[in-house]
Amino acid sequence: MTDVYPIGDNTNQTGIEQDMSLCRNHLEKAKLTGSNVVWVPQIFAWKAFRKKDPVFRYPTEQEIRSMVLAGTVYGVKAYYFYAYHPIFYYSEKMDPGKSAEQWARVTPSAKLLQELTPYILSDEKAPNLAIKQIKGNKIVGRALQYNKRVAVVLTADGPGEASAEIKTV
């Protein structure tokens, strides 16, 4: 199980996003083991657990999606959306009014993962991708195939814009 918390104590009160490279680095190392990896996207904020620490913020919808897609790129077939606490318990108790906002950020990525599940679990051989970085943070990707249809999954280390030339090979 690869359990990384990219949104945490390096974040300041202005809500500046953190670099998703932490996720990519952990997934690259996990893949090298040759074992099946269970990926744990962070969906909570330490703020809801440590009330006296107001610098912590909640992961954005984009960051949650990025964590999910990074797992897919590195071949993860099992996901465990992790909150250090039940969203509707501690979040509401320690940070009133935030539970519904937090849930609304999580559900689009869960729905995306549900849509990708047949591709993720498929044994069909998909084309390989050639990714030539043009600018910005590192972009990683993977093609998946299900019922002879191809889906291309991409994510970048973000925040910020990134571009690449992507071809199937």
mmCIF file of C-alpha atoms in Angstrom:
data_model
loop_
_atom_site.group_PDB
_atom_site.id
_atom_site.type_symbol
_atom_site.label_atom_id
_atom_site.label_comp_id
_atom_site.label_asym_id
_atom_site.label_seq_id
_atom_site.Cartn_x
_atom_site.Cartn_y
_atom_site.Cartn_z
ATOM 1 C CA MET A 1 0.000 0.000 0.000
ATOM 2 C CA THR A 2 1.446 3.344 -1.032
ATOM 3 C CA ASP A 3 0.162 6.021 1.305
ATOM 4 C CA VAL A 4 1.384 9.555 0.579
ATOM 5 C CA TYR A 5 0.067 12.844 1.927
ATOM 6 C CA PRO A 6 1.120 15.472 -0.603
ATOM 7 C CA ILE A 7 -1.182 18.111 0.902
ATOM 8 C CA GLY A 8 -0.009 18.917 4.385
ATOM 9 C CA ASP A 9 2.423 20.837 6.479
ATOM 10 C CA ASN A 10 4.286 22.472 3.593
ATOM 11 C CA THR A 11 1.170 24.395 2.666
ATOM 12 C CA ASN A 12 0.680 27.955 3.794
ATOM 13 C CA GLN A 13 -2.507 29.781 4.674
ATOM 14 C CA THR A 14 -2.879 31.244 1.188
ATOM 15 C CA GLY A 15 -3.688 27.785 -0.177
ATOM 16 C CA ILE A 16 -0.769 27.434 -2.581
ATOM 17 C CA GLU A 17 -0.892 23.999 -4.202
ATOM 18 C CA GLN A 18 1.872 21.543 -3.563
ATOM 19 C CA ASP A 19 3.820 19.711 -6.231
ATOM 20 C CA MET A 20 2.314 16.346 -7.156
ATOM 21 C CA SER A 21 5.793 14.948 -7.866
ATOM 22 C CA LEU A 22 5.697 13.363 -4.391
ATOM 23 C CA CYS A 23 2.947 11.039 -5.658
ATOM 24 C CA ARG A 24 4.784 10.247 -8.881
ATOM 25 C CA ASN A 25 8.027 9.490 -7.031
ATOM 26 C CA HIS A 26 6.324 7.087 -4.619
ATOM 27 C CA LEU A 27 4.432 5.348 -7.416
ATOM 28 C CA GLU A 28 7.613 4.927 -9.482
ATOM 29 C CA LYS A 29 9.332 3.274 -6.506
ATOM 30 C CA ALA A 30 6.323 1.086 -5.735
ATOM 31 C CA LYS A 31 6.147 -0.109 -9.349
ATOM 32 C CA LEU A 32 9.800 -1.203 -9.175
ATOM 33 C CA THR A 33 8.892 -3.758 -6.502
ATOM 34 C CA GLY A 34 6.876 -5.773 -9.036
ATOM 35 C CA SER A 35 4.096 -6.162 -6.459
ATOM 36 C CA ASN A 36 0.496 -5.128 -6.901
ATOM 37 C CA VAL A 37 0.087 -1.658 -5.485
ATOM 38 C CA VAL A 38 -2.856 -0.301 -3.548
ATOM 39 C CA TRP A 39 -2.848 3.480 -4.042
ATOM 40 C CA VAL A 40 -4.176 5.806 -1.356
ATOM 41 C CA PRO A 41 -5.209 9.240 -2.696
ATOM 42 C CA GLN A 42 -5.397 11.794 0.123
ATOM 43 C CA ILE A 43 -8.896 13.230 0.526
ATOM 44 C CA PHE A 44 -8.625 14.873 3.931
ATOM 45 C CA ALA A 45 -7.052 17.938 5.474
ATOM 46 C CA TRP A 46 -4.973 17.769 8.612
ATOM 47 C CA LYS A 47 -6.889 20.892 9.627
ATOM 48 C CA ALA A 48 -9.946 18.777 10.356
ATOM 49 C CA PHE A 49 -7.874 16.714 12.775
ATOM 50 C CA ARG A 50 -5.567 19.360 14.241
ATOM 51 C CA LYS A 51 -7.794 22.330 14.930
ATOM 52 C CA LYS A 52 -4.955 24.417 16.354
ATOM 53 C CA ASP A 53 -3.046 24.129 13.059
ATOM 54 C CA PRO A 54 -4.881 26.474 10.689
ATOM 55 C CA VAL A 55 -2.209 26.260 7.971
ATOM 56 C CA PHE A 56 -3.456 22.933 6.648
ATOM 57 C CA ARG A 57 -5.914 22.943 3.769
ATOM 58 C CA TYR A 58 -8.102 20.460 1.946
ATOM 59 C CA PRO A 59 -6.919 18.855 -1.309
ATOM 60 C CA THR A 60 -8.517 20.508 -4.328
ATOM 61 C CA GLU A 61 -10.632 18.560 -6.805
ATOM 62 C CA GLN A 62 -7.789 18.853 -9.324
ATOM 63 C CA GLU A 63 -5.231 17.490 -6.844
ATOM 64 C CA ILE A 64 -7.451 14.516 -5.981
ATOM 65 C CA ARG A 65 -7.971 13.809 -9.701
ATOM 66 C CA SER A 66 -4.218 14.092 -10.263
ATOM 67 C CA MET A 67 -3.527 11.552 -7.504
ATOM 68 C CA VAL A 68 -6.080 9.130 -8.987
ATOM 69 C CA LEU A 69 -4.722 9.474 -12.528
ATOM 70 C CA ALA A 70 -1.127 9.105 -11.336
ATOM 71 C CA GLY A 71 -2.065 5.761 -9.835
ATOM 72 C CA THR A 72 -3.672 4.692 -13.102
ATOM 73 C CA VAL A 73 -0.582 5.702 -15.089
ATOM 74 C CA TYR A 74 1.608 3.499 -12.872
ATOM 75 C CA GLY A 75 -0.630 0.440 -13.156
ATOM 76 C CA VAL A 76 -2.507 0.603 -9.860
ATOM 77 C CA LYS A 77 -5.579 -1.621 -9.836
ATOM 78 C CA ALA A 78 -6.767 -0.970 -6.264
ATOM 79 C CA TYR A 79 -7.552 2.409 -4.716
ATOM 80 C CA TYR A 80 -8.376 3.386 -1.171
ATOM 81 C CA PHE A 81 -9.557 6.981 -0.915
ATOM 82 C CA TYR A 82 -8.201 7.881 2.487
ATOM 83 C CA ALA A 83 -9.397 10.330 5.050
ATOM 84 C CA TYR A 84 -7.570 10.158 8.373
ATOM 85 C CA HIS A 85 -11.035 10.550 9.828
ATOM 86 C CA PRO A 86 -14.590 10.118 8.521
ATOM 87 C CA ILE A 87 -15.305 13.176 6.379
ATOM 88 C CA PHE A 88 -18.706 13.748 7.944
ATOM 89 C CA TYR A 89 -17.458 13.299 11.499
ATOM 90 C CA TYR A 90 -14.181 15.030 12.250
ATOM 91 C CA SER A 91 -14.433 17.473 9.390
ATOM 92 C CA GLU A 92 -17.758 18.699 10.677
ATOM 93 C CA LYS A 93 -16.766 18.511 14.322
ATOM 94 C CA MET A 94 -13.371 20.178 13.961
ATOM 95 C CA ASP A 95 -13.981 22.368 10.910
ATOM 96 C CA PRO A 96 -17.744 23.055 10.764
ATOM 97 C CA GLY A 97 -19.304 23.564 7.361
ATOM 98 C CA LYS A 98 -16.507 21.900 5.383
ATOM 99 C CA SER A 99 -17.819 18.341 5.031
ATOM 100 C CA ALA A 100 -20.094 18.983 2.053
ATOM 101 C CA GLU A 101 -17.374 21.012 0.292
ATOM 102 C CA GLN A 102 -14.841 18.260 0.854
ATOM 103 C CA TRP A 103 -17.234 15.545 -0.351
ATOM 104 C CA ALA A 104 -17.970 17.577 -3.497
ATOM 105 C CA ARG A 105 -14.231 17.621 -4.273
ATOM 106 C CA VAL A 106 -13.902 13.851 -3.832
ATOM 107 C CA THR A 107 -16.876 12.493 -5.791
ATOM 108 C CA PRO A 108 -15.825 13.611 -9.324
ATOM 109 C CA SER A 109 -12.562 11.640 -9.021
ATOM 110 C CA ALA A 110 -14.399 8.593 -7.702
ATOM 111 C CA LYS A 111 -16.773 8.804 -10.682
ATOM 112 C CA LEU A 112 -13.826 9.169 -13.082
ATOM 113 C CA LEU A 113 -12.182 6.119 -11.547
ATOM 114 C CA GLN A 114 -15.436 4.194 -11.942
ATOM 115 C CA GLU A 115 -15.540 5.127 -15.646
ATOM 116 C CA LEU A 116 -11.920 4.036 -16.112
ATOM 117 C CA THR A 117 -12.302 0.758 -14.185
ATOM 118 C CA PRO A 118 -12.979 -1.484 -17.227
ATOM 119 C CA TYR A 119 -9.823 -0.075 -18.862
ATOM 120 C CA ILE A 120 -7.766 -0.389 -15.680
ATOM 121 C CA LEU A 121 -8.767 -4.028 -15.166
ATOM 122 C CA SER A 122 -8.560 -5.036 -18.826
ATOM 123 C CA ASP A 123 -5.905 -7.500 -19.976
ATOM 124 C CA GLU A 124 -5.975 -6.148 -23.545
ATOM 125 C CA LYS A 125 -2.643 -4.906 -24.856
ATOM 126 C CA ALA A 126 -2.750 -1.137 -25.271
ATOM 127 C CA PRO A 127 -0.383 0.887 -27.437
ATOM 128 C CA ASN A 128 2.661 2.382 -25.774
ATOM 129 C CA LEU A 129 2.938 6.142 -25.461
ATOM 130 C CA ALA A 130 5.868 8.340 -26.381
ATOM 131 C CA ILE A 131 5.759 11.548 -24.362
ATOM 132 C CA LYS A 132 8.043 14.394 -25.360
ATOM 133 C CA GLN A 133 7.989 17.110 -22.717
ATOM 134 C CA ILE A 134 7.673 20.601 -24.217
ATOM 135 C CA LYS A 135 7.311 22.833 -21.169
ATOM 136 C CA GLY A 136 6.229 22.924 -17.560
ATOM 137 C CA ASN A 137 6.237 20.190 -14.961
ATOM 138 C CA LYS A 138 6.770 16.543 -15.832
ATOM 139 C CA ILE A 139 3.876 14.843 -17.631
ATOM 140 C CA VAL A 140 3.368 11.083 -17.386
ATOM 141 C CA GLY A 141 0.807 8.988 -19.186
ATOM 142 C CA ARG A 142 -0.395 5.576 -20.186
ATOM 143 C CA ALA A 143 -2.719 4.146 -22.794
ATOM 144 C CA LEU A 144 -5.298 1.586 -21.684
ATOM 145 C CA GLN A 145 -7.454 -0.612 -23.886
ATOM 146 C CA TYR A 146 -10.851 -2.216 -23.314
ATOM 147 C CA ASN A 147 -13.152 -3.710 -25.960
ATOM 148 C CA LYS A 148 -10.682 -2.549 -28.624
ATOM 149 C CA ARG A 149 -11.153 1.071 -27.495
ATOM 150 C CA VAL A 150 -8.169 3.047 -26.249
ATOM 151 C CA ALA A 151 -8.172 5.558 -23.406
ATOM 152 C CA VAL A 152 -5.144 7.762 -22.763
ATOM 153 C CA VAL A 153 -4.560 8.847 -19.183
ATOM 154 C CA LEU A 154 -2.255 11.790 -18.510
ATOM 155 C CA THR A 155 -1.234 13.737 -15.429
ATOM 156 C CA ALA A 156 1.432 16.293 -14.592
ATOM 157 C CA ASP A 157 3.355 17.125 -11.464
ATOM 158 C CA GLY A 158 1.508 20.465 -11.216
ATOM 159 C CA PRO A 159 0.525 22.963 -10.155
ATOM 160 C CA GLY A 160 0.863 25.050 -13.264
ATOM 161 C CA GLU A 161 0.634 24.499 -16.960
ATOM 162 C CA ALA A 162 2.546 21.797 -18.746
ATOM 163 C CA SER A 163 2.592 20.625 -22.327
ATOM 164 C CA ALA A 164 3.955 17.649 -24.196
ATOM 165 C CA GLU A 165 3.800 15.971 -27.553
ATOM 166 C CA ILE A 166 2.114 12.604 -27.132
ATOM 167 C CA LYS A 167 2.107 9.786 -29.683
ATOM 168 C CA THR A 168 1.190 6.143 -29.633
ATOM 169 C CA VAL A 169 4.002 3.817 -30.661
#
